[in-house]
Short mmCIF file of C-alpha atoms in Angstrom, two decimals:
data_model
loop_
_atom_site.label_atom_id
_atom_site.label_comp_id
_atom_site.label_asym_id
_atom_site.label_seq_id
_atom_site.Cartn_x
_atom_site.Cartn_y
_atom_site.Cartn_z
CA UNK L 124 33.01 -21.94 10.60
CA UNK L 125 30.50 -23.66 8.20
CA UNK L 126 28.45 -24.27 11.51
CA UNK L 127 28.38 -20.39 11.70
CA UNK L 128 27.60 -19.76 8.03
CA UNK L 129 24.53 -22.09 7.93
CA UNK L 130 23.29 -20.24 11.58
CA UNK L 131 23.55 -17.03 9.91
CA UNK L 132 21.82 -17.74 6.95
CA UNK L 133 19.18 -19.57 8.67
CA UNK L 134 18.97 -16.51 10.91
CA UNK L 135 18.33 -14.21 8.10
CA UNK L 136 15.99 -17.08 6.54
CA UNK L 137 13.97 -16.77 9.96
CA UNK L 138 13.79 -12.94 9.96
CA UNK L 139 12.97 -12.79 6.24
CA UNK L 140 9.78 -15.45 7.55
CA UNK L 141 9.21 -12.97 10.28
CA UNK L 142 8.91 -10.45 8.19
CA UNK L 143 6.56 -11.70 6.02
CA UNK L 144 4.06 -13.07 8.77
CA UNK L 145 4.54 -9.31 10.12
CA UNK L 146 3.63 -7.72 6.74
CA UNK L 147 0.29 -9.39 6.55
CA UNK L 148 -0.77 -9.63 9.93
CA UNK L 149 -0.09 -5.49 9.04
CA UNK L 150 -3.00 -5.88 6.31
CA UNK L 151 -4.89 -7.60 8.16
CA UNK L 152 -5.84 -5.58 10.89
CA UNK L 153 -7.96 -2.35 10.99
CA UNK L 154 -6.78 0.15 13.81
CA UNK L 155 -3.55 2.31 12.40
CA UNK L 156 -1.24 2.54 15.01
CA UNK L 157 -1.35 -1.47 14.52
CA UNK L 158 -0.43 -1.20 11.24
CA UNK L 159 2.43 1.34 11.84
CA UNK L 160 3.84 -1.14 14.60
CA UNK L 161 3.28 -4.50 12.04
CA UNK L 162 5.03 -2.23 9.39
CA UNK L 163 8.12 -0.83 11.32
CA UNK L 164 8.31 -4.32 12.72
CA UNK L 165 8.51 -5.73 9.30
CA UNK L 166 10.67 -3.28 7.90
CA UNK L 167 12.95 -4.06 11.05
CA UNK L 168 13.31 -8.09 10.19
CA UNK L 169 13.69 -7.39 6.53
CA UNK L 170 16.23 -5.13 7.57
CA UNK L 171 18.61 -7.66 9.82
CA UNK L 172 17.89 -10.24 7.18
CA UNK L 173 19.38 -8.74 4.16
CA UNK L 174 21.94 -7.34 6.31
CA UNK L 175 22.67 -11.16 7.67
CA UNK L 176 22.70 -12.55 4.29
CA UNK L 177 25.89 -11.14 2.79
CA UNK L 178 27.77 -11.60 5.49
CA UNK L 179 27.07 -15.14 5.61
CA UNK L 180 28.01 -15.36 1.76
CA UNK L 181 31.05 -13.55 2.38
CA UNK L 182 32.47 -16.06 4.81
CA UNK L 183 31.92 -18.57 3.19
CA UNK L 184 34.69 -19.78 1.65
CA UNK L 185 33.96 -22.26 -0.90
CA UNK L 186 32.04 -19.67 -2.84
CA UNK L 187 34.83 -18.10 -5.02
CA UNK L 188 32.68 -15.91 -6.84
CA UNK L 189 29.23 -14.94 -6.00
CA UNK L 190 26.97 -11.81 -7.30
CA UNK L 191 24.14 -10.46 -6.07
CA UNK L 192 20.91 -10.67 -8.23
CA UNK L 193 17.90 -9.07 -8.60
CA UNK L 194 16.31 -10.36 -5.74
CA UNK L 195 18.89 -8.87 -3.32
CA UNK L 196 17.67 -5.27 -4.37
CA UNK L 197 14.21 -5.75 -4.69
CA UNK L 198 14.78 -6.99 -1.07
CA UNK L 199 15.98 -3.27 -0.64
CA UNK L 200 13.13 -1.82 -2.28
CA UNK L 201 10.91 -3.69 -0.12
CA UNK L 202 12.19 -2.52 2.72
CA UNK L 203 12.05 0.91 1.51
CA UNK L 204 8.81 0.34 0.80
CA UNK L 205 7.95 -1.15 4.31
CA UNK L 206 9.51 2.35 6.08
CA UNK L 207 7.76 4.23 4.34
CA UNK L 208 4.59 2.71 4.82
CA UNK L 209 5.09 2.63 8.51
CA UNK L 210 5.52 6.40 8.38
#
């Protein structure tokens, strides 16, 4: 099961990387509906990744406590922030 936890949280640590690469290759280019597609597509990894990431937490089962900090719901905002930019 630890085998399963560190493939899901390098899964999400991939997607969050995809994301980012998406995000500025999004900048980066000029025509819009490019930027729409970079933006949705970004939105899209960021989305998998923080949904990824707490359920690897949760199964792991050394961890008997664990919070969530700031980071986690800026992720969210992000995200947010990545919709609405692709609409």
């Amino acid at each position: 099961w630890q085998n399963a936890v560190l493939g899901l949280m390098m899964f999400a640590a991939s997607f969050g990387a995809l994301a980012a690469v998406l995000s500025i290759c999004g900048v980066l280019t000029t025509p819009l509906p490019k930027k729409i597609y970079y933006y949705h597509s970004a939105a899209l990894s960021t989305t998998v990744a923080l949904i990824i990431f707490p359920v690897a937490i949760e199964h792991d089962l050394k961890l008997l406590s664990h919070h969530y900090g700031t980071g986690y719901g800026l992720g969210w905002g992000g995200t947010i922030f990545f919709f609405a930019a692709a609409l």
